[in-house]
Each structure stands twice: as structure tokens, then as C-alpha cells.
Amino acid sequence: MSTTKNQISRRVFVKGLAVASVLASTRINLNAKEVQKEFEKGDILSGKVFNLSIGYSAVDITGTPTIATTINGKLHAPTLIWKEGDDITINVTNNLREDSSIHWHGIIIPTDMDGVPGISFEGIKPGETFTYKFTVKQSGTYWYHSHSGFQEQTGVHGSIIIEPKVKDPYDYDVDYVVALSDWSDENPKSIYRKLKVAGNYYNIKQRTIGDFIDEIKKDGFINAFNKRKMWNEMDMGDRDLSDVTGYTYTYLMNGDNPATNWKALFKRGQKVRLRFINSSAMTFFDVRIPGLKMRVVAADGNNIHPVDIEEFRIGVAETYDVIVEPLENKAYAIFAQSLDRTGYAIGSLTYDENIAASIPKMDPLPILSMTDMGMDMSKMNMGGMKMDNMAVKNDKKPMDMNKKTPMANMKMDNMPTENKKKSMNMDMNKKSFMTNMSSSSMDKTIPITPLEHADGPQSTMKAANPQYRLDDPGVGLRNNGREVLRYSNLKSLRSTMHDKQPDREIILHLTGNMERYMWSINGIAYPDAKPLKFHYGERLRITYINDTMMNHPMHLHGMWQDVESGANQFVRKHTVIVQPGSKISVQVTVDAMGSWAYHCHLLYHMAGMFRKVVVA
Amino acid sequence: MKKILSATLLLSSITISSFAASAQSPLYEKLTIDSLETQNNKDKSISWSGNFWVGTELNKVYLYSEGEKPKHSSSSSENQLVFSHAISPYWDAQLGVEYDIDKGAHQTWGVVGFQGMLPYFIETRATILAGSGTLGLRLEAEYKALITQKLSLTPKISTALYSKDIPSMELGKGLSNITASLKLSYEITREFAPYIGVQWTKNYGNTNIFNPTDETYFVAGVKFWF
């Protein structure tokens, strides 16, 4: 079952060689029953005062020595351990030749401590030290990263663990952080430029003539041609999964490349808590540990009703805490393949630090469907139905006409059969659809505040029929034979009974133009957009509609997003994945005065798909 | 002429408003040599085609050049300097000037162009020319079909039409030329791809009287950008 490092590094598509920088992994053991003090080498910092220094470090991740931007000389940066209720002080010194900053991702703090240059403060000038001081008012798994330039891509990211005042309602014996990231030897400015001048530069799995011939063989020419018709007419590709891929990325687990194979140790029968953090710039990962079920106990730092699954997708900036119970003395692979299947991060959960797990096979290349374009008619009722059905777990019936929703009757009448008509009718119906959605999940109709919106070169596509796809694990994970986590599985442990009903709603269309590599919200890029005004004290409903073919992890600073993950079911998150062509609604208790950043967390989307939020 | 004038006015008004809007976008630039090739035709020509642009996602200044240098005579080329503005997700409208050289003679044109992608991923460019009391129209379209991720087959067709004869430039009234090519290229890197291909070119009408051309030949060259 086990292989040596040499065998691993022979895999052609995995770039990199074994690096011996940080070998032994460090356990955290907060609530862990066994007391093991392995806080060594500055990998973990705890206490109330922290000193972080951002600087340049020589690294060798792919076999080519290069320079990273690091914190205290570490890539991934030291894990910070805080205690809920503590007043903490963090001195951040910038030793780079350019401005820097640290943002505490998902941490609820005053705006001037939030670390976004131009919004919360002026940034940290070269040679200067900025002191962050705040009270820790939450617990769980979070992370921190630079919010300046592309420094996050070149290594300025680290993990945060906050010990709760009241013990978490689950037991475990050992505790590890599993931070995933994407590394490139290329200068991120060069990556960005390549995307701007040749949008498909990193897409190394595009459609070929052979794919079309295969489809002709399978379906005949007419059918194959018609299947392609919609895509071709819109100049869209069904393999446009990630902007930046394994062509340039090496995927890391806790800073270790696949050849190094990061290791977490366990003893048979122990319960192991793994705190997964996606600190990538651009990469979504599909994570599984073949041979082990995972019990998901927290999402984005917040405890949830535990759910047992075999695989989960983790979007950029999300975190998931899982507990696993290895019953055999063997090495289990912690396998995180990139969504586009161009590479993976891997580590081993092993009983012996000299034994690494064998590498699982990557799944086939996911192909986007009409669903991901927001055009699938067969799923039409799912969103509506699911909102009402959510209590019924794993209700996989595609359509249930007997259920009483406003949707079912309204939509079925004018369901056309021809493609073009579809999209037209859908556009027309969209408004009523949304109003109905609101009223079906809420007691009263919520007034919608119109926002500025522009049609034009910014947006190539409009999701004609965007659906709530909470029960959809996402492209590449559908019907793969494994129990895959969905947003509909997530339910906050905290009671939401006393949460206010939303006072009003805004709709944010996530828009983009892959050809020109521009990203925007409501067709307006950040430099041209007015700030969004949130009213202090209100409960705001935000509905996202994804008019692109890509997942966007939407991150609101300073306030939680309570995702409507089912009927009267919420999950509290800092980062919400909006699947391609779908819609999803969140509710925000606007309780933080000041200015906040609000953006897609894909690093190269941020310049445009960004808004300043002003709470007053 | 009136149409061109109104198009010009329209375009320049778009231009002014959009410059202000995109003031904060960073500038990028790109040099693309679509073809630099040797042609196994009767003239044994070296031929080139390419462009350089500098600008933002929405507004760019383009310099286009394409032409050929026969082994034993002087070169001919078409060179444009245009301002290019995004008018829709896939299309740019362009306005500028063109300077053509043909064996010592030359011609200056005012240019209105449209560049973009048609459905089915067909890259297209249409240029309307106006100069010396003559109107011209040039059209080109190409499609890149991937055989593998690196090997591709690109059919391309281009044509030109003029409203009057311009004997000095060897251009005749009506349909002037059609050129079609099929190139098989291999991307060694995204930025660099050698290719081989076959090209057919034929002159029509008075153009064919000024300069009789109807031949099919092999070409070999490179495509690169940075």
C-alpha cells in the first residue's frame, strides 16, 4: 500500500521534489485528550502578543530556486493560536520593498483592524510595523493573509485556530491543520498579464476535434452538433473550469509539495481532527481520504450539525473541520485534487512517519453542463422544491409536482422545448421566480433595493434560468459514487430562531468576460462602482446570481453571511461559493459600522469583482 | 462617405466617455506575429502578418502590419494605426488610418474596423477603407481547431473589394482578391508555434489584369507573441 518518496516523485504531472524544510508535522492539541507539546520551530505561535515579520525567503518548491514572500520565514506562515475572549496584540513588520498588509480572514473585528489597504487603513509601508489590537470574540478555524498586491499568491498566508471558551461539542484526540495552497514559480504579475492578453493560457484541457468525433460516434452527427450548438453560439467552452491550473501551479499541503508528502500521525483508534483551510489564490480542491469517512463538524469556523461524508469541495478561503477515526494501522492519503484535475495536493495520515500513503487516481476531467450555464430546464423545480423540501435529507427526486410551491405551477405552463425560446422565457420569468422564492422561504415579501447595473462588454453571459443548487455538489462531483458534501448538508449549530426576518434584499449578479479577462458585479467593475450602502442594524438578504461559468467564493468582511441552506436552515459562513449559473441567498445582520471589503476571493478576479461596503 | 463620417463621429464620442471610465485600469501591451513565413510561390516571397497593441481591456491602440517581400522585387504592405474600443463582450470597433505600400507606390486610407469573435469561435475582422475617392472593404475570418492541446489546424479566409480602380496600387474595382489558407501548427509553448500550411490566392477583375495571380503553394513559418 505504501510507496517511497522516490516512487512518488516519478509521477510526471506532479512538479516538484522532496523538500526537507519542514518535515515533521506539528500537532495542535487544544482540546485533544492527549497532551503533546510539539510546538516547535515557530510553526505555531500562541499567547496574547504576536510578532510577525513579512519578508522575502528563498524557496525551492518545484526544483527551481526562487523567492517567496513569507511570514517569519515560513511558507505556509506560522499557525496562530488564540483564545476566545483574549485581548491580543499582533505586531506586523513589513520587510518587503512594497506596501503590505495582513487581513484576518473571517475574524469579526473593528474595521480599522481588518487590514484592507484603502478601506480599513493605509497599508503597512516598507520598513514599518503596524500593531493590530483586538478582542477575540469567536472560536474555530480561520486564516490570515496579505491583502496587498499578489502577496497572497507568493506565500503570505497562515492559519488561525481559536480555542473556544466552551469546549466544542465533539471529542478528538489529535488535531492538525491541513492548509491547502497553490504555488507558482511565475511572478503573479506575469500570470495576471497572461490571463489578460490570452485568457485561456493556462487551460491545458480544452476541447479538441477528437472530443467532437467521439460525440459523433456516440450520438450521431446531428445530435452531437446540436449538443454543441448552444456553447458554440455563445462562444463558451465547457472545459473552462479554472483560470490558472496545474500548468503553472504546484499544489501544497501545509507548504509541502506532493513529493514531500506532508504527514500527520495517529495511533489506531484515535479520533483525528483535521482543520482544512483553502488558502489558495485561485484553486478549488476536492478533498477525500480514501478508506475513511469524514465527519464535518465546522464550516468557516462555526460549528454545524455533524454530517458524515466521503468527499467535500473546498472553495478558495473556505474552511472545514472534519473528524476521522482511522481504525487500521496504515497510511491514509489526504487527497486534494484541484477542481480542474490538473494536479493535487497530498499528505498522509499515517501511523508511522516513514510510511506515506499511495496516491489515489485523479478523477476524470469534469465537463460543464447546461446546468452550470444556468440553462438547465430539467432542474427547473429543484431550487424551489428544495427550499421547501430541505428538511427531507437526500431527497433526490428531480421533480415533485405535487409539492405546493409557487414555482411548479408557474413554470411548467410555459416550458418551451426549443433552446432559444427557453432562454427568452426564462429571462421574463426571472423576476417573478425570485419574488416567489423570497416568499416561499420567508414569512413576508422582502422589498428589493435596486442596484446600478450595466450591460456591455463586462459580461459575456447571463444565467437565463439560475437555480438554487444547494443540493448540487458541483461540476465533477455529481454522481461520482461517493457521498459528497453539499451546502444543503450544512446547518449551524447555533440557534437561528431569534434571527430577524430580512428588512430588504439586494441582488448581486456575478459577471465576467473570460475573453477579455474582466470580472465585475452587476456588470460594473470595482473602479467604476459606487460603494454598497448597508444600514446599521438591518438584516439584509443578499441573493447572488452567477452569470459566469466559474465558481466564485464571495467573501464579506466584518460581518457573517448566514447562507439559506434550506427551509429555516442557515449556515454561518464568511465565504460563500456561488456555483456557475446558479443563485444562492444569504442573510447578513449588519452590526459592524464602518467600511468593509466585499469581493470574490479568487485573487485574479478581485480587481473587478469587488465592492466597498459602507455601513452607516 | 457620409456613413463613414457618421460612424467616425459615433466612435469618437464613445471614445471620449470611455477613457474617463477606465482611467484606473492598468495598461497592457502585446506583440503578436500571426505569421512570419516563407512562401513557395512564384515570387518566393517572405510574408508577415501581425499586430502590436497597448491599452486596457476596453480601449487599445493597435498597430497592424501585413505584407510580403518577393525575392526579386520590392515589398508591399498594409499598415494600420487604429484606436480600438470594446462595444460588446466580443467586439471592438476601430478607427484610424492605413498606409499601404505597393512596389514604391503608396496609398493612405481612413479606416473603420470591427474586430471580434463570431459564434462558433470564428475570429473575424472587417475593415472599411476610404481614400482618394475610393472605398474599400477587407474581410478576414479564421477558426482554430485543436487536434491535441498543442497541435491545431487553422483555416483562414480573407477577401478585399474596392469601389474604383487604383492602378498605381494594382487594385481593381469590385472583388479584388480571395486568399484561403490551412495551417497546421504546433504550440511548443503558448507563445511560440511553428507551422506548415497550404495557401491559395486568386486575384479577380481588374486587379487580376494589373497583377495576374492564381496560385496554390506551400508555406512554412512561425507564429509567436509576447
Short mmCIF file of C-alpha atoms in Angstrom, two decimals, chain A residues 272-526:
data_model
loop_
_atom_site.label_atom_id
_atom_site.label_comp_id
_atom_site.label_asym_id
_atom_site.label_seq_id
_atom_site.Cartn_x
_atom_site.Cartn_y
_atom_site.Cartn_z
CA VAL A 272 -8.26 12.94 14.49
CA ARG A 273 -9.48 16.49 13.91
CA LEU A 274 -8.34 17.89 10.59
CA ARG A 275 -8.84 21.61 10.07
CA PHE A 276 -8.92 22.12 6.33
CA ILE A 277 -8.21 25.64 5.14
CA ASN A 278 -8.11 26.61 1.48
CA SER A 279 -5.53 29.38 1.42
CA SER A 280 -5.09 29.19 -2.35
CA ALA A 281 -5.09 32.15 -4.63
CA MET A 282 -7.22 30.52 -7.33
CA THR A 283 -7.75 26.81 -6.71
CA PHE A 284 -10.81 24.87 -5.59
CA PHE A 285 -9.97 21.45 -4.18
CA ASP A 286 -12.00 18.24 -3.93
CA VAL A 287 -10.82 16.51 -0.77
CA ARG A 288 -11.13 12.92 0.30
CA ILE A 289 -9.35 10.39 2.45
CA PRO A 290 -9.91 7.06 0.71
CA GLY A 291 -10.89 4.45 3.26
CA LEU A 292 -12.17 6.94 5.82
CA LYS A 293 -15.48 8.64 6.37
CA MET A 294 -15.18 12.23 7.43
CA ARG A 295 -17.50 13.81 9.95
CA VAL A 296 -17.76 17.51 9.14
CA VAL A 297 -18.18 19.40 12.42
CA ALA A 298 -17.48 23.01 11.46
CA ALA A 299 -17.66 25.21 8.38
CA ASP A 300 -15.82 28.53 8.17
CA GLY A 301 -15.03 28.32 11.89
CA ASN A 302 -18.60 27.77 13.01
CA ASN A 303 -19.83 24.51 14.47
CA ILE A 304 -22.52 22.73 12.48
CA HIS A 305 -24.76 19.74 12.99
CA PRO A 306 -22.24 16.99 12.21
CA VAL A 307 -22.55 15.39 8.82
CA ASP A 308 -20.79 12.25 7.61
CA ILE A 309 -19.40 12.37 4.11
CA GLU A 310 -16.67 10.84 1.96
CA GLU A 311 -15.63 13.90 -0.01
CA PHE A 312 -16.02 17.65 0.04
CA ARG A 313 -15.24 20.55 -2.24
CA ILE A 314 -13.46 23.43 -0.54
CA GLY A 315 -13.57 26.76 -2.29
CA VAL A 316 -10.88 29.37 -2.04
CA ALA A 317 -10.91 30.87 1.50
CA GLU A 318 -13.37 28.35 2.97
CA THR A 319 -12.53 26.19 5.97
CA TYR A 320 -13.97 22.84 7.05
CA ASP A 321 -13.18 20.93 10.23
CA VAL A 322 -13.60 17.19 9.97
CA ILE A 323 -13.07 14.33 12.38
CA VAL A 324 -11.83 10.98 11.17
CA GLU A 325 -11.32 7.73 13.02
CA PRO A 326 -8.70 5.53 11.39
CA LEU A 327 -9.22 2.01 12.66
CA GLU A 328 -6.27 0.37 10.93
CA ASN A 329 -2.55 0.86 11.30
CA LYS A 330 -1.90 2.10 7.80
CA ALA A 331 -1.20 5.24 5.83
CA TYR A 332 -4.28 7.03 4.52
CA ALA A 333 -3.93 9.56 1.74
CA ILE A 334 -5.31 13.03 2.39
CA PHE A 335 -6.00 13.72 -1.25
CA ALA A 336 -6.97 17.16 -2.52
CA GLN A 337 -7.31 17.23 -6.29
CA SER A 338 -7.79 20.54 -7.98
CA LEU A 339 -11.27 21.06 -9.45
CA ASP A 340 -9.81 21.11 -12.96
CA ARG A 341 -7.93 17.83 -12.31
CA THR A 342 -4.60 19.23 -13.40
CA GLY A 343 -2.89 18.31 -10.15
CA TYR A 344 -3.30 17.68 -6.47
CA ALA A 345 -2.03 18.35 -3.01
CA ILE A 346 -1.41 15.25 -0.98
CA GLY A 347 -0.42 14.27 2.52
CA SER A 348 -0.58 11.14 4.59
CA LEU A 349 -2.47 10.38 7.72
CA THR A 350 -0.17 7.67 8.92
CA TYR A 351 0.71 5.59 11.97
CA ASP A 352 4.40 5.71 11.06
CA GLU A 353 6.11 8.87 9.87
CA ASN A 354 8.28 6.87 7.46
CA ILE A 355 5.34 5.48 5.60
CA ALA A 356 3.41 7.53 3.11
CA ALA A 357 0.11 6.56 1.57
CA SER A 358 -0.15 5.51 -2.05
CA ILE A 359 -1.53 8.14 -4.37
CA PRO A 360 -5.17 7.75 -5.38
CA LYS A 361 -6.11 8.14 -9.00
CA MET A 362 -7.38 11.53 -10.05
CA ASP A 363 -10.98 11.69 -11.20
CA PRO A 364 -11.76 12.34 -14.87
CA LEU A 365 -11.89 15.88 -16.19
CA PRO A 366 -15.19 17.50 -15.21
CA ILE A 367 -17.25 18.83 -18.11
CA LEU A 368 -19.52 21.78 -17.54
CA SER A 369 -23.16 21.22 -18.37
CA MET A 370 -26.09 23.40 -19.25
CA THR A 371 -26.85 23.44 -15.53
CA ASP A 372 -23.58 25.27 -14.96
CA MET A 373 -24.62 27.78 -17.58
CA GLY A 374 -27.81 28.41 -15.70
CA MET A 375 -29.88 26.97 -18.52
CA ASP A 376 -30.90 23.54 -17.45
CA MET A 377 -34.62 23.12 -17.69
CA SER A 378 -34.79 19.68 -16.14
CA LYS A 379 -33.60 21.01 -12.85
CA MET A 380 -36.09 23.77 -13.01
CA ASN A 381 -38.04 22.96 -9.96
CA MET A 382 -35.17 21.85 -7.85
CA GLY A 383 -34.40 25.18 -6.37
CA GLY A 384 -37.94 25.93 -5.47
CA MET A 385 -38.68 22.45 -4.37
CA LYS A 386 -35.59 22.08 -2.37
CA MET A 387 -36.23 25.15 -0.34
CA ASP A 388 -39.43 23.53 0.80
CA ASN A 389 -38.08 20.04 0.96
CA MET A 390 -34.88 20.77 2.67
CA ALA A 391 -35.86 19.04 5.85
CA VAL A 392 -36.04 15.76 3.96
CA LYS A 393 -32.46 14.68 3.75
CA ASN A 394 -31.15 13.33 0.45
CA ASP A 395 -34.36 13.82 -1.37
CA LYS A 396 -33.00 13.17 -4.82
CA LYS A 397 -36.26 13.19 -6.70
CA PRO A 398 -35.60 15.59 -9.54
CA MET A 399 -39.13 16.96 -9.68
CA ASP A 400 -42.02 16.56 -7.45
CA MET A 401 -45.05 18.13 -8.98
CA ASN A 402 -47.33 17.52 -6.07
CA LYS A 403 -45.44 19.72 -3.71
CA LYS A 404 -47.03 23.06 -3.23
CA THR A 405 -44.72 25.76 -4.44
CA PRO A 406 -45.46 28.82 -6.47
CA MET A 407 -42.72 27.68 -8.83
CA ALA A 408 -44.17 24.42 -10.00
CA ASN A 409 -47.35 25.82 -11.44
CA MET A 410 -45.93 29.00 -12.77
CA LYS A 411 -43.03 27.48 -14.61
CA MET A 412 -44.40 24.37 -16.15
CA ASP A 413 -47.04 26.16 -18.21
CA ASN A 414 -44.65 27.89 -20.47
CA MET A 415 -41.80 25.50 -20.53
CA PRO A 416 -40.74 25.66 -24.13
CA THR A 417 -38.87 22.93 -25.85
CA GLU A 418 -36.57 24.81 -28.08
CA ASN A 419 -33.36 26.23 -26.74
CA LYS A 420 -33.66 29.79 -27.82
CA LYS A 421 -37.15 30.19 -26.56
CA LYS A 422 -36.05 28.78 -23.28
CA SER A 423 -33.67 31.49 -22.50
CA MET A 424 -36.08 34.21 -23.52
CA ASN A 425 -38.89 32.96 -21.42
CA MET A 426 -36.61 32.38 -18.53
CA ASP A 427 -35.45 35.92 -18.58
CA MET A 428 -39.00 37.06 -18.46
CA ASN A 429 -39.87 34.78 -15.64
CA LYS A 430 -36.87 35.54 -13.57
CA LYS A 431 -38.38 38.34 -11.64
CA SER A 432 -41.47 36.50 -10.61
CA PHE A 433 -39.41 33.47 -9.83
CA MET A 434 -37.31 35.41 -7.40
CA THR A 435 -40.18 37.08 -5.70
CA ASN A 436 -41.71 33.71 -5.19
CA MET A 437 -38.54 32.30 -3.83
CA SER A 438 -38.40 35.02 -1.29
CA SER A 439 -41.91 34.47 -0.14
CA SER A 440 -41.62 30.72 -0.08
CA SER A 441 -38.73 30.77 2.34
CA MET A 442 -39.80 33.78 4.32
CA ASP A 443 -42.99 34.89 6.00
CA LYS A 444 -43.32 38.12 4.15
CA THR A 445 -42.21 39.53 0.84
CA ILE A 446 -38.93 41.33 1.17
CA PRO A 447 -38.55 44.61 -0.67
CA ILE A 448 -35.75 44.55 -3.21
CA THR A 449 -33.47 47.56 -3.35
CA PRO A 450 -32.45 48.06 -6.97
CA LEU A 451 -28.74 48.48 -7.62
CA GLU A 452 -26.89 50.03 -10.52
CA HIS A 453 -26.41 47.53 -13.33
CA ALA A 454 -24.70 47.76 -16.70
CA ASP A 455 -24.96 45.63 -19.81
CA GLY A 456 -21.97 45.84 -22.07
CA PRO A 457 -18.54 44.37 -22.66
CA GLN A 458 -18.12 43.38 -18.99
CA SER A 459 -20.42 40.39 -19.21
CA THR A 460 -20.48 37.62 -21.84
CA MET A 461 -23.30 35.61 -20.39
CA LYS A 462 -26.49 35.83 -18.46
CA ALA A 463 -27.75 32.87 -16.48
CA ALA A 464 -31.17 32.65 -18.10
CA ASN A 465 -32.60 30.34 -15.52
CA PRO A 466 -30.40 30.47 -12.41
CA GLN A 467 -31.42 27.97 -9.76
CA TYR A 468 -30.79 27.43 -6.08
CA ARG A 469 -28.48 24.46 -6.32
CA LEU A 470 -27.84 23.80 -2.63
CA ASP A 471 -28.19 20.09 -3.21
CA ASP A 472 -25.75 20.10 -6.12
CA PRO A 473 -22.23 19.07 -5.09
CA GLY A 474 -20.93 20.85 -8.18
CA VAL A 475 -19.38 20.00 -11.53
CA GLY A 476 -17.15 16.94 -11.38
CA LEU A 477 -18.67 15.65 -8.15
CA ARG A 478 -22.14 14.76 -9.39
CA ASN A 479 -22.98 11.08 -9.20
CA ASN A 480 -19.38 10.07 -8.61
CA GLY A 481 -20.41 7.22 -6.33
CA ARG A 482 -19.22 8.96 -3.20
CA GLU A 483 -21.17 10.77 -0.53
CA VAL A 484 -20.21 14.35 -1.28
CA LEU A 485 -20.85 17.35 0.97
CA ARG A 486 -23.41 19.86 -0.31
CA TYR A 487 -24.41 23.21 1.12
CA SER A 488 -27.79 21.69 1.91
CA ASN A 489 -25.99 19.46 4.43
CA LEU A 490 -24.74 22.45 6.38
CA LYS A 491 -26.76 23.65 9.34
CA SER A 492 -25.38 25.92 12.01
CA LEU A 493 -25.34 24.53 15.50
CA ARG A 494 -26.28 27.91 16.92
CA SER A 495 -29.99 28.51 17.03
CA THR A 496 -31.30 30.78 14.32
CA MET A 497 -34.74 31.01 15.90
CA HIS A 498 -34.29 34.55 17.06
CA ASP A 499 -32.66 35.88 13.92
CA LYS A 500 -34.58 38.79 12.49
CA GLN A 501 -36.51 38.46 9.24
CA PRO A 502 -34.73 40.35 6.45
CA ASP A 503 -35.69 44.00 6.11
CA ARG A 504 -34.75 44.18 2.46
CA GLU A 505 -32.91 42.37 -0.28
CA ILE A 506 -30.27 43.19 -2.84
CA ILE A 507 -29.34 41.11 -5.87
CA LEU A 508 -25.75 40.81 -6.95
CA HIS A 509 -25.07 39.39 -10.39
CA LEU A 510 -21.55 38.00 -10.61
CA THR A 511 -20.45 38.91 -14.10
CA GLY A 512 -17.39 38.39 -16.23
CA ASN A 513 -15.79 38.29 -19.62
CA MET A 514 -13.25 35.49 -19.88
CA GLU A 515 -12.20 36.57 -23.36
CA ARG A 516 -11.05 39.97 -22.11
CA TYR A 517 -10.43 38.64 -18.60
CA MET A 518 -12.60 41.16 -16.81
CA TRP A 519 -14.67 40.44 -13.74
CA SER A 520 -17.39 42.57 -12.24
CA ILE A 521 -20.54 42.71 -10.15
CA ASN A 522 -23.78 43.69 -11.91
CA GLY A 523 -21.67 44.36 -15.00
CA ILE A 524 -19.70 47.11 -13.26
CA ALA A 525 -16.08 46.67 -12.26
CA TYR A 526 -14.87 47.95 -8.89
#
